[in-house]
PDB file of C-alpha atoms and ligand atoms in Angstrom:
ATOM      1  CA  MET P  14     -54.571   3.903 -62.387  1.00 34.00           C
ATOM      2  CA  THR P  15     -54.586   5.675 -58.661  1.00 46.00           C
ATOM      3  CA  GLY P  16     -51.750   8.568 -59.467  1.00 82.00           C
ATOM      4  CA  ARG P  17     -49.900   7.149 -57.020  1.00 95.00           C
ATOM      5  CA  VAL P  18     -45.697   7.850 -56.728  1.00 97.00           C
ATOM      6  CA  LEU P  19     -42.897   5.645 -56.186  1.00 98.00           C
ATOM      7  CA  VAL P  20     -39.829   6.792 -54.473  1.00 98.00           C
ATOM      8  CA  LEU P  21     -37.161   4.831 -54.422  1.00 98.00           C
ATOM      9  CA  GLY P  22     -35.315   5.617 -51.574  1.00 98.00           C
ATOM     10  CA  GLY P  23     -32.582   5.660 -49.540  1.00 96.00           C
ATOM     11  CA  THR P  24     -31.328   9.247 -49.229  1.00 96.00           C
ATOM     12  CA  ALA P  25     -31.717  12.210 -47.887  1.00 95.00           C
ATOM     13  CA  GLU P  26     -33.463  13.642 -50.972  1.00 97.00           C
ATOM     14  CA  ALA P  27     -35.666  10.953 -51.327  1.00 98.00           C
ATOM     15  CA  ARG P  28     -36.592  11.794 -48.292  1.00 98.00           C
ATOM     16  CA  ARG P  29     -37.030  15.320 -48.954  1.00 98.00           C
ATOM     17  CA  LEU P  30     -38.575  14.746 -51.996  1.00 98.00           C
ATOM     18  CA  ALA P  31     -41.567  12.475 -50.259  1.00 98.00           C
ATOM     19  CA  GLU P  32     -41.987  15.145 -47.920  1.00 98.00           C
ATOM     20  CA  ARG P  33     -42.338  17.747 -50.704  1.00 97.00           C
ATOM     21  CA  LEU P  34     -44.788  15.586 -52.424  1.00 97.00           C
ATOM     22  CA  VAL P  35     -47.144  14.797 -49.379  1.00 97.00           C
ATOM     23  CA  ALA P  36     -47.402  18.205 -48.878  1.00 96.00           C
ATOM     24  CA  GLU P  37     -48.692  18.745 -52.393  1.00 94.00           C
ATOM     25  CA  GLY P  38     -51.168  16.378 -51.651  1.00 94.00           C
ATOM     26  CA  VAL P  39     -49.374  13.916 -53.778  1.00 95.00           C
ATOM     27  CA  ASP P  40     -50.023   9.937 -53.020  1.00 96.00           C
ATOM     28  CA  VAL P  41     -46.717   9.120 -52.307  1.00 97.00           C
ATOM     29  CA  LEU P  42     -45.082   5.425 -51.404  1.00 98.00           C
ATOM     30  CA  SER P  43     -41.631   5.629 -50.567  1.00 98.00           C
ATOM     31  CA  SER P  44     -39.176   2.067 -50.907  1.00 98.00           C
ATOM     32  CA  LEU P  45     -36.100   1.419 -48.441  1.00 98.00           C
ATOM     33  CA  ALA P  46     -33.760  -1.448 -49.391  1.00 97.00           C
ATOM     34  CA  GLY P  47     -33.881  -2.363 -45.608  1.00 95.00           C
ATOM     35  CA  ARG P  48     -30.206  -2.370 -44.918  1.00 91.00           C
ATOM     36  CA  VAL P  49     -29.970   0.373 -42.132  1.00 88.00           C
ATOM     37  CA  ALA P  50     -31.341  -1.178 -38.586  1.00 87.00           C
ATOM     38  CA  ASP P  51     -33.111   2.325 -37.531  1.00 89.00           C
ATOM     39  CA  PRO P  52     -33.870   4.377 -40.888  1.00 92.00           C
ATOM     40  CA  VAL P  53     -35.039   7.631 -40.847  1.00 92.00           C
ATOM     41  CA  LEU P  54     -38.701   7.287 -42.334  1.00 95.00           C
ATOM     42  CA  PRO P  55     -40.517   9.945 -44.880  1.00 97.00           C
ATOM     43  CA  PRO P  56     -43.798  10.657 -45.040  1.00 96.00           C
ATOM     44  CA  GLY P  57     -46.554   9.023 -46.834  1.00 96.00           C
ATOM     45  CA  GLU P  58     -46.535   5.180 -46.856  1.00 98.00           C
ATOM     46  CA  VAL P  59     -43.610   3.227 -46.818  1.00 98.00           C
ATOM     47  CA  ARG P  60     -42.433  -0.192 -47.813  1.00 98.00           C
ATOM     48  CA  VAL P  61     -39.130  -2.169 -46.799  1.00 97.00           C
ATOM     49  CA  GLY P  62     -37.237  -4.947 -48.752  1.00 98.00           C
ATOM     50  CA  GLY P  63     -36.486  -5.855 -52.234  1.00 98.00           C
ATOM     51  CA  PHE P  64     -38.828  -6.419 -55.049  1.00 98.00           C
ATOM     52  CA  GLY P  65     -37.388  -9.148 -56.309  1.00 98.00           C
ATOM     53  CA  GLY P  66     -35.477  -8.178 -59.459  1.00 98.00           C
ATOM     54  CA  THR P  67     -36.681  -6.725 -62.349  1.00 98.00           C
ATOM     55  CA  ALA P  68     -39.651  -8.630 -62.663  1.00 98.00           C
ATOM     56  CA  GLY P  69     -40.908  -7.635 -59.291  1.00 98.00           C
ATOM     57  CA  LEU P  70     -40.143  -4.072 -59.712  1.00 98.00           C
ATOM     58  CA  ALA P  71     -42.309  -4.170 -62.721  1.00 98.00           C
ATOM     59  CA  ALA P  72     -45.298  -5.712 -61.241  1.00 98.00           C
ATOM     60  CA  ALA P  73     -44.782  -3.356 -58.360  1.00 98.00           C
ATOM     61  CA  LEU P  74     -45.332  -0.662 -60.925  1.00 98.00           C
ATOM     62  CA  ASP P  75     -49.032  -1.509 -61.651  1.00 96.00           C
ATOM     63  CA  GLY P  76     -51.038   1.548 -60.892  1.00 93.00           C
ATOM     64  CA  VAL P  77     -48.068   3.668 -60.141  1.00 95.00           C
ATOM     65  CA  ALA P  78     -48.060   7.100 -62.461  1.00 95.00           C
ATOM     66  CA  ALA P  79     -44.352   7.468 -61.837  1.00 96.00           C
ATOM     67  CA  LEU P  80     -41.136   6.333 -60.724  1.00 98.00           C
ATOM     68  CA  VAL P  81     -38.854   8.404 -59.308  1.00 98.00           C
ATOM     69  CA  ASP P  82     -35.337   6.584 -58.692  1.00 98.00           C
ATOM     70  CA  ALA P  83     -33.840   8.728 -55.616  1.00 98.00           C
ATOM     71  CA  THR P  84     -31.296   5.679 -54.337  1.00 98.00           C
ATOM     72  CA  HIS P  85     -27.802   6.336 -53.606  1.00 97.00           C
ATOM     73  CA  PRO P  86     -25.269   7.072 -56.566  1.00 98.00           C
ATOM     74  CA  PHE P  87     -23.461   4.017 -56.090  1.00 97.00           C
ATOM     75  CA  ALA P  88     -26.728   1.478 -55.841  1.00 97.00           C
ATOM     76  CA  ALA P  89     -26.312   0.885 -59.332  1.00 97.00           C
ATOM     77  CA  THR P  90     -28.096  -2.556 -59.379  1.00 98.00           C
ATOM     78  CA  MET P  91     -31.422  -0.434 -58.270  1.00 98.00           C
ATOM     79  CA  THR P  92     -31.114   1.961 -60.716  1.00 98.00           C
ATOM     80  CA  ALA P  93     -30.873  -0.491 -63.594  1.00 98.00           C
ATOM     81  CA  HIS P  94     -33.811  -2.164 -62.480  1.00 98.00           C
ATOM     82  CA  ALA P  95     -35.666   1.119 -62.218  1.00 98.00           C
ATOM     83  CA  ALA P  96     -34.824   1.934 -65.780  1.00 98.00           C
ATOM     84  CA  THR P  97     -35.542  -1.760 -67.085  1.00 98.00           C
ATOM     85  CA  ALA P  98     -38.706  -2.124 -65.460  1.00 98.00           C
ATOM     86  CA  ALA P  99     -40.101   1.527 -66.279  1.00 98.00           C
ATOM     87  CA  ALA P 100     -39.529   1.049 -69.856  1.00 98.00           C
ATOM     88  CA  ALA P 101     -41.305  -2.592 -69.690  1.00 98.00           C
ATOM     89  CA  THR P 102     -44.480  -0.915 -68.163  1.00 98.00           C
ATOM     90  CA  GLY P 103     -44.135   2.104 -69.711  1.00 97.00           C
ATOM     91  CA  THR P 104     -44.001   4.346 -66.141  1.00 96.00           C
ATOM     92  CA  PRO P 105     -42.462   7.423 -66.823  1.00 96.00           C
ATOM     93  CA  LEU P 106     -38.982   7.238 -64.873  1.00 97.00           C
ATOM     94  CA  LEU P 107     -36.963  10.192 -63.281  1.00 98.00           C
ATOM     95  CA  ARG P 108     -33.741   9.826 -61.896  1.00 98.00           C
ATOM     96  CA  LEU P 109     -32.662  12.023 -58.866  1.00 98.00           C
ATOM     97  CA  GLN P 110     -29.212  12.123 -58.123  1.00 98.00           C
ATOM     98  CA  ARG P 111     -27.357  14.763 -56.164  1.00 97.00           C
ATOM     99  CA  PRO P 112     -24.008  16.181 -58.387  1.00 97.00           C
ATOM    100  CA  GLY P 113     -20.606  14.887 -57.471  1.00 98.00           C
ATOM    101  CA  TRP P 114     -18.060  16.467 -55.607  1.00 98.00           C
ATOM    102  CA  THR P 115     -15.579  18.640 -57.239  1.00 97.00           C
ATOM    103  CA  GLU P 116     -11.789  19.624 -56.331  1.00 97.00           C
ATOM    104  CA  GLN P 117     -10.600  22.832 -55.126  1.00 96.00           C
ATOM    105  CA  ALA P 118      -7.858  24.751 -54.645  1.00 97.00           C
ATOM    106  CA  GLY P 119      -5.711  22.734 -51.476  1.00 97.00           C
ATOM    107  CA  ASP P 120      -7.291  19.341 -52.147  1.00 98.00           C
ATOM    108  CA  ASP P 121      -5.178  16.259 -53.174  1.00 98.00           C
ATOM    109  CA  TRP P 122      -7.547  13.948 -54.617  1.00 98.00           C
ATOM    110  CA  ARG P 123      -7.033  10.831 -56.563  1.00 98.00           C
ATOM    111  CA  TRP P 124      -9.463   9.305 -58.149  1.00 98.00           C
ATOM    112  CA  VAL P 125     -10.327   5.272 -58.625  1.00 98.00           C
ATOM    113  CA  ASP P 126     -13.140   2.966 -60.673  1.00 98.00           C
ATOM    114  CA  SER P 127     -13.633   0.430 -57.581  1.00 98.00           C
ATOM    115  CA  LEU P 128     -13.367   0.051 -53.965  1.00 98.00           C
ATOM    116  CA  GLU P 129     -10.533  -2.614 -54.801  1.00 98.00           C
ATOM    117  CA  GLN P 130      -8.141  -0.072 -56.580  1.00 98.00           C
ATOM    118  CA  ALA P 131      -8.905   2.172 -53.602  1.00 98.00           C
ATOM    119  CA  ALA P 132      -7.384  -0.512 -51.526  1.00 98.00           C
ATOM    120  CA  THR P 133      -4.299  -0.895 -53.301  1.00 98.00           C
ATOM    121  CA  VAL P 134      -4.043   2.464 -53.787  1.00 98.00           C
ATOM    122  CA  VAL P 135      -3.851   2.990 -50.078  1.00 98.00           C
ATOM    123  CA  ALA P 136      -1.705   0.043 -49.599  1.00 96.00           C
ATOM    124  CA  GLY P 137       1.225   1.673 -47.844  1.00 94.00           C
ATOM    125  CA  ALA P 138      -0.482   4.046 -45.467  1.00 98.00           C
ATOM    126  CA  ARG P 139      -0.322   3.934 -41.930  1.00 98.00           C
ATOM    127  CA  SER P 140      -3.988   5.210 -40.889  1.00 98.00           C
ATOM    128  CA  VAL P 141      -6.624   5.281 -43.330  1.00 98.00           C
ATOM    129  CA  LEU P 142     -10.238   6.263 -42.576  1.00 98.00           C
ATOM    130  CA  VAL P 143     -12.670   4.644 -44.510  1.00 98.00           C
ATOM    131  CA  THR P 144     -15.837   6.022 -45.005  1.00 98.00           C
ATOM    132  CA  THR P 145     -16.957   4.125 -48.016  1.00 97.00           C
ATOM    133  CA  GLY P 146     -20.396   2.533 -46.188  1.00 94.00           C
ATOM    134  CA  ARG P 147     -20.906  -0.855 -44.444  1.00 93.00           C
ATOM    135  CA  GLN P 148     -20.834  -2.877 -47.870  1.00 91.00           C
ATOM    136  CA  GLY P 149     -17.801  -3.926 -49.901  1.00 94.00           C
ATOM    137  CA  LEU P 150     -15.396  -3.569 -46.998  1.00 97.00           C
ATOM    138  CA  ALA P 151     -13.949  -6.722 -48.271  1.00 97.00           C
ATOM    139  CA  ALA P 152     -11.890  -4.965 -50.516  1.00 98.00           C
ATOM    140  CA  PHE P 153      -9.671  -3.534 -47.636  1.00 98.00           C
ATOM    141  CA  ALA P 154      -9.743  -6.890 -45.806  1.00 98.00           C
ATOM    142  CA  GLY P 155      -6.187  -7.467 -46.542  1.00 97.00           C
ATOM    143  CA  LEU P 156      -4.695  -3.807 -45.563  1.00 98.00           C
ATOM    144  CA  THR P 157      -2.001  -4.041 -42.871  1.00 97.00           C
ATOM    145  CA  ALA P 158      -2.545  -0.528 -41.776  1.00 97.00           C
ATOM    146  CA  HIS P 159      -4.779   1.349 -39.098  1.00 98.00           C
ATOM    147  CA  CYS P 160      -8.256   1.532 -40.725  1.00 98.00           C
ATOM    148  CA  VAL P 161     -10.495   3.582 -38.724  1.00 98.00           C
ATOM    149  CA  VAL P 162     -14.250   2.224 -40.485  1.00 98.00           C
ATOM    150  CA  ARG P 163     -16.836   4.573 -40.308  1.00 98.00           C
ATOM    151  CA  SER P 164     -20.890   3.536 -40.551  1.00 96.00           C
ATOM    152  CA  VAL P 165     -24.353   4.026 -39.526  1.00 93.00           C
ATOM    153  CA  ASP P 166     -24.560   0.100 -38.700  1.00 94.00           C
ATOM    154  CA  PRO P 167     -22.027  -2.143 -37.829  1.00 96.00           C
ATOM    155  CA  PRO P 168     -19.926  -3.656 -40.434  1.00 97.00           C
ATOM    156  CA  GLU P 169     -19.182  -7.267 -41.061  1.00 95.00           C
ATOM    157  CA  PRO P 170     -16.027  -9.100 -41.164  1.00 96.00           C
ATOM    158  CA  PRO P 171     -13.973  -9.766 -43.111  1.00 97.00           C
ATOM    159  CA  LEU P 172     -12.301  -6.417 -41.974  1.00 97.00           C
ATOM    160  CA  PRO P 173      -8.467  -5.169 -42.058  1.00 97.00           C
ATOM    161  CA  ALA P 174      -6.674  -6.689 -39.305  1.00 97.00           C
ATOM    162  CA  ARG P 175      -6.334  -3.397 -37.048  1.00 98.00           C
ATOM    163  CA  THR P 176      -9.622  -1.748 -37.595  1.00 98.00           C
ATOM    164  CA  THR P 177     -11.472   0.712 -34.913  1.00 98.00           C
ATOM    165  CA  VAL P 178     -14.937   1.094 -35.847  1.00 98.00           C
ATOM    166  CA  VAL P 179     -16.431   4.351 -35.455  1.00 98.00           C
ATOM    167  CA  LEU P 180     -20.659   4.331 -35.929  1.00 97.00           C
ATOM    168  CA  ALA P 181     -21.992   7.678 -36.921  1.00 96.00           C
ATOM    169  CA  ARG P 182     -24.796   9.149 -39.144  1.00 94.00           C
ATOM    170  CA  GLY P 183     -24.166  12.446 -40.801  1.00 93.00           C
ATOM    171  CA  PRO P 184     -24.571  15.153 -41.067  1.00 95.00           C
ATOM    172  CA  PHE P 185     -20.954  15.653 -39.852  1.00 97.00           C
ATOM    173  CA  ARG P 186     -19.109  18.877 -38.923  1.00 98.00           C
ATOM    174  CA  VAL P 187     -15.767  20.072 -40.102  1.00 98.00           C
ATOM    175  CA  GLU P 188     -14.485  20.411 -36.557  1.00 98.00           C
ATOM    176  CA  ASP P 189     -15.628  16.718 -35.582  1.00 98.00           C
ATOM    177  CA  GLU P 190     -13.793  15.412 -38.652  1.00 98.00           C
ATOM    178  CA  ARG P 191     -10.922  17.323 -38.189  1.00 98.00           C
ATOM    179  CA  ALA P 192     -10.510  15.825 -34.717  1.00 98.00           C
ATOM    180  CA  LEU P 193     -11.432  12.374 -35.289  1.00 98.00           C
ATOM    181  CA  MET P 194      -8.487  12.356 -38.170  1.00 98.00           C
ATOM    182  CA  THR P 195      -6.283  13.962 -35.694  1.00 98.00           C
ATOM    183  CA  ALA P 196      -6.959  11.559 -33.007  1.00 98.00           C
ATOM    184  CA  HIS P 197      -6.178   8.583 -35.264  1.00 98.00           C
ATOM    185  CA  ARG P 198      -3.253  10.144 -37.031  1.00 98.00           C
ATOM    186  CA  VAL P 199      -5.256   9.489 -40.126  1.00 98.00           C
ATOM    187  CA  ASP P 200      -2.510  10.040 -43.554  1.00 98.00           C
ATOM    188  CA  VAL P 201      -5.320   9.167 -46.012  1.00 98.00           C
ATOM    189  CA  VAL P 202      -8.936   9.220 -46.213  1.00 98.00           C
ATOM    190  CA  VAL P 203     -11.253   6.669 -48.610  1.00 98.00           C
ATOM    191  CA  THR P 204     -14.432   7.954 -49.937  1.00 98.00           C
ATOM    192  CA  LYS P 205     -16.854   7.365 -52.549  1.00 98.00           C
ATOM    193  CA  ASP P 206     -17.978  10.253 -54.813  1.00 98.00           C
ATOM    194  CA  SER P 207     -21.261  10.417 -53.002  1.00 97.00           C
ATOM    195  CA  GLY P 208     -21.598  14.232 -53.131  1.00 97.00           C
ATOM    196  CA  GLY P 209     -24.105  16.467 -51.195  1.00 95.00           C
ATOM    197  CA  PRO P 210     -23.151  18.613 -47.834  1.00 93.00           C
ATOM    198  CA  MET P 211     -23.950  15.596 -45.487  1.00 93.00           C
ATOM    199  CA  THR P 212     -20.501  13.660 -45.521  1.00 94.00           C
ATOM    200  CA  ALA P 213     -18.932  16.724 -47.314  1.00 97.00           C
ATOM    201  CA  ALA P 214     -17.180  17.864 -43.976  1.00 98.00           C
ATOM    202  CA  LYS P 215     -14.171  15.163 -44.292  1.00 98.00           C
ATOM    203  CA  LEU P 216     -13.115  16.476 -48.002  1.00 98.00           C
ATOM    204  CA  THR P 217     -12.988  20.123 -45.885  1.00 98.00           C
ATOM    205  CA  ALA P 218     -11.195  18.560 -42.957  1.00 98.00           C
ATOM    206  CA  ALA P 219      -8.658  16.278 -45.318  1.00 98.00           C
ATOM    207  CA  ARG P 220      -7.821  19.475 -47.328  1.00 98.00           C
ATOM    208  CA  ASP P 221      -7.424  21.474 -43.815  1.00 98.00           C
ATOM    209  CA  LEU P 222      -5.109  18.773 -42.463  1.00 98.00           C
ATOM    210  CA  GLY P 223      -3.156  18.377 -46.140  1.00 98.00           C
ATOM    211  CA  VAL P 224      -4.231  14.748 -45.679  1.00 98.00           C
ATOM    212  CA  PRO P 225      -5.046  13.127 -49.815  1.00 98.00           C
ATOM    213  CA  VAL P 226      -8.606  11.929 -50.389  1.00 98.00           C
ATOM    214  CA  VAL P 227      -8.957   8.794 -52.776  1.00 98.00           C
ATOM    215  CA  LEU P 228     -12.120   9.142 -54.189  1.00 98.00           C
ATOM    216  CA  VAL P 229     -13.797   6.029 -55.932  1.00 98.00           C
ATOM    217  CA  ARG P 230     -15.915   7.195 -59.269  1.00 98.00           C
ATOM    218  CA  ARG P 231     -19.741   6.960 -59.164  1.00 98.00           C
ATOM    219  CA  PRO P 232     -20.965   4.100 -61.448  1.00 97.00           C
ATOM    220  CA  PRO P 233     -22.275   5.276 -65.304  1.00 97.00           C
ATOM    221  CA  LEU P 234     -26.586   6.228 -65.389  1.00 97.00           C
ATOM    222  CA  PRO P 235     -28.556   4.210 -67.660  1.00 97.00           C
ATOM    223  CA  GLU P 236     -28.616   5.972 -71.071  1.00 96.00           C
ATOM    224  CA  GLY P 237     -31.863   8.131 -71.944  1.00 96.00           C
ATOM    225  CA  VAL P 238     -33.388   8.258 -68.304  1.00 97.00           C
ATOM    226  CA  PRO P 239     -34.051  12.135 -67.563  1.00 97.00           C
ATOM    227  CA  VAL P 240     -31.700  13.348 -64.635  1.00 98.00           C
ATOM    228  CA  ALA P 241     -32.670  15.774 -62.046  1.00 98.00           C
ATOM    229  CA  ALA P 242     -29.634  17.043 -59.867  1.00 98.00           C
ATOM    230  CA  THR P 243     -32.016  18.211 -56.979  1.00 98.00           C
ATOM    231  CA  VAL P 244     -35.265  17.976 -55.038  1.00 98.00           C
ATOM    232  CA  GLU P 245     -36.852  20.816 -56.474  1.00 98.00           C
ATOM    233  CA  GLU P 246     -36.483  19.955 -60.148  1.00 98.00           C
ATOM    234  CA  ALA P 247     -37.633  16.141 -59.600  1.00 98.00           C
ATOM    235  CA  ALA P 248     -40.530  18.101 -57.742  1.00 97.00           C
ATOM    236  CA  VAL P 249     -41.352  20.166 -60.612  1.00 97.00           C
ATOM    237  CA  TRP P 250     -41.082  17.208 -62.935  1.00 96.00           C
ATOM    238  CA  VAL P 251     -43.995  14.869 -60.781  1.00 96.00           C
ATOM    239  CA  LEU P 252     -45.883  17.942 -60.379  1.00 94.00           C
ATOM    240  CA  ARG P 253     -46.355  19.261 -63.855  1.00 90.00           C
ATOM    241  CA  GLY P 254     -47.749  16.048 -64.607  1.00 77.00           C
ATOM    242  CA  TRP P 255     -49.905  15.724 -61.818  1.00 72.00           C
ATOM    243  CA  ARG P 256     -51.307  19.165 -62.109  1.00 72.00           C
ATOM    244  CA  GLU P 257     -51.529  18.962 -66.529  1.00 69.00           C
ATOM    245  CA  ARG P 258     -53.247  15.524 -66.429  1.00 61.00           C
ATOM    246  CA  GLY P 259     -55.220  14.960 -62.768  1.00 59.00           C
ATOM    247  CA  THR P 260     -53.967  11.913 -61.423  1.00 48.00           C
ATOM    248  CA  THR P 261     -52.573  10.466 -64.651  1.00 43.00           C
ATOM    249  CA  ARG P 262     -48.850  10.016 -65.728  1.00 48.00           C
ATOM    250  CA  PRO P 263     -46.717  12.980 -65.734  1.00 48.00           C
ATOM    251  CA  PRO P 264     -44.970  13.609 -69.071  1.00 46.00           C
ATOM    252  CA  ALA P 265     -41.109  11.875 -69.505  1.00 46.00           C
ATOM    253  CA  THR P 266     -39.138  15.112 -70.003  1.00 46.00           C
ATOM    254  CA  ARG P 267     -35.729  15.896 -69.279  1.00 48.00           C
ATOM    255  CA  CYS P 268     -35.253  18.587 -66.570  1.00 47.00           C
ATOM    256  CA  PRO P 269     -33.371  21.524 -66.976  1.00 43.00           C
ATOM    257  CA  ARG P 270     -29.646  21.040 -65.383  1.00 38.00           C
TER     258      ARG P 270
HETATM  259  P1  LIG J 305     -27.951  -1.715 -54.832  1.00 94.16           P
HETATM  260  O1  LIG J 305     -27.177  -2.586 -54.608  1.00 94.16           O
HETATM  261  O2  LIG J 305     -28.211  -1.189 -55.837  1.00 94.16           O
HETATM  262  O3  LIG J 305     -29.562  -2.575 -54.831  1.00 94.16           O
HETATM  263  C1  LIG J 305     -29.219  -4.339 -54.607  1.00 94.16           C
HETATM  264  C2  LIG J 305     -30.812  -4.710 -54.371  1.00 94.16           C
HETATM  265  O4  LIG J 305     -31.507  -4.258 -53.148  1.00 94.16           O
HETATM  266  C3  LIG J 305     -31.897  -4.683 -55.486  1.00 94.16           C
HETATM  267  O5  LIG J 305     -31.676  -5.130 -56.344  1.00 94.16           O
HETATM  268  C4  LIG J 305     -32.832  -4.526 -54.588  1.00 94.16           C
HETATM  269  O6  LIG J 305     -33.426  -5.754 -54.741  1.00 94.16           O
HETATM  270  C5  LIG J 305     -32.666  -3.821 -53.470  1.00 94.16           C
HETATM  271  N1  LIG J 305     -32.769  -2.299 -53.302  1.00 94.16           N
HETATM  272  C6  LIG J 305     -32.000  -1.586 -53.348  1.00 94.16           C
HETATM  273  N2  LIG J 305     -32.480  -0.231 -53.217  1.00 94.16           N
HETATM  274  C7  LIG J 305     -33.701  -0.399 -52.950  1.00 94.16           C
HETATM  275  C8  LIG J 305     -34.847   0.520 -52.490  1.00 94.16           C
HETATM  276  N3  LIG J 305     -34.805   2.131 -52.349  1.00 94.16           N
HETATM  277  N4  LIG J 305     -35.897   0.176 -52.546  1.00 94.16           N
HETATM  278  C9  LIG J 305     -36.241  -1.642 -52.539  1.00 94.16           C
HETATM  279  N5  LIG J 305     -35.184  -2.525 -52.805  1.00 94.16           N
HETATM  280  C10 LIG J 305     -33.780  -1.685 -53.009  1.00 94.16           C
HETATM  281  O7  LIG J 305     -28.389  -1.321 -53.596  1.00 94.16           O
HETATM  282  P2  LIG J 305     -27.353  -0.904 -52.517  1.00 94.16           P
HETATM  283  O8  LIG J 305     -26.198   0.306 -52.749  1.00 94.16           O
HETATM  284  O9  LIG J 305     -26.811  -2.052 -51.518  1.00 94.16           O
HETATM  285  O10 LIG J 305     -28.138   0.530 -51.645  1.00 94.16           O
HETATM  286  C11 LIG J 305     -29.398  -0.227 -50.761  1.00 94.16           C
HETATM  287  C12 LIG J 305     -29.762   1.074 -50.424  1.00 94.16           C
HETATM  288  O11 LIG J 305     -28.818   1.885 -49.511  1.00 94.16           O
HETATM  289  C13 LIG J 305     -30.392   1.788 -51.269  1.00 94.16           C
HETATM  290  O12 LIG J 305     -31.547   2.491 -51.095  1.00 94.16           O
HETATM  291  C14 LIG J 305     -29.579   3.243 -51.517  1.00 94.16           C
HETATM  292  O13 LIG J 305     -30.123   4.289 -51.781  1.00 94.16           O
HETATM  293  C15 LIG J 305     -29.257   3.205 -50.075  1.00 94.16           C
HETATM  294  N6  LIG J 305     -27.878   3.824 -49.659  1.00 94.16           N
HETATM  295  C16 LIG J 305     -26.685   2.771 -50.665  1.00 94.16           C
HETATM  296  C17 LIG J 305     -25.504   3.407 -50.671  1.00 94.16           C
HETATM  297  C18 LIG J 305     -24.239   3.056 -51.430  1.00 94.16           C
HETATM  298  O14 LIG J 305     -22.918   3.243 -51.128  1.00 94.16           O
HETATM  299  N7  LIG J 305     -24.493   1.922 -52.109  1.00 94.16           N
HETATM  300  C19 LIG J 305     -25.010   4.494 -49.629  1.00 94.16           C
HETATM  301  C20 LIG J 305     -26.012   5.186 -48.900  1.00 94.16           C
HETATM  302  C21 LIG J 305     -27.404   4.761 -49.307  1.00 94.16           C
HETATM  303  P3  LIG J 305     -34.513  -6.411 -55.498  1.00 94.16           P
HETATM  304  O15 LIG J 305     -33.746  -6.917 -56.555  1.00 94.16           O
HETATM  305  O16 LIG J 305     -34.948  -7.403 -54.727  1.00 94.16           O
HETATM  306  O17 LIG J 305     -35.584  -5.253 -55.877  1.00 94.16           O
END
């Protein structure tokens, strides 16, 4: 066993965890799906592309001391694959997932379970800011409202008939979000409950402007997998095993929340 830690990434938290662990001398391999054309790379070794399902991931866990699933809260397939492959191979698994957003006084939030439900809720709007990412936009294709679609890379059709694409990568500032919504006369915002500070400015801007927000609920987490809410909790989980057992597997304990 090499004692290597595999971090399933694609989030700022995954990058920060890799930075933290590499600084401690841990052998880290970060994995990216390859969805973004020009990703910000973490330190340590990086691999790009799918593993080929749970069997492929299980094979990739050979020689891996611990697996941290730090993928996005909506990367449900990868999270399920991680749980299955870790259980099949006996690899300790931690899910690193930032908390969701919390409604504050002055917010007008409407919760839905899917992008399709979100599209139904905003069907009567005039101008919609869609910040759910490049994938799944087909759910909004039937909208007749003006849609401002913001994503890191250009979205692919099908898109709503009247779409303005805004290419941008967070973090975003509240004043810029207010300006974007005002310029396009946005009367509703659609977002996933991604959580975290990088993309939260739109929620503040919507509150300031009295614009309602439709939030898509997160998919559930696999049962029995310990969850860390912060990079530091995840680093402690990895390093505890590292220090207690040298280069062997860390204990699969539940992190304090
Ligand atoms: P997904 O639907 O859960 O996964 C689909 C497939 O993509 C997986 O079965 C796997 O292919 C591959 N994959 C996903 N994450 C991977 C990773 N970190 N390393 C290697 N392969 C990966 O995933 P998704 O929602 O498309 O997200 C893809 C990536 O974008 C993830 O890294 C995620 O953290 C990031 N991201 C997602 C969102 C979002 O809203 N979903 C937002 C921001 C960033 P195989 O079955 O072939 O292994």
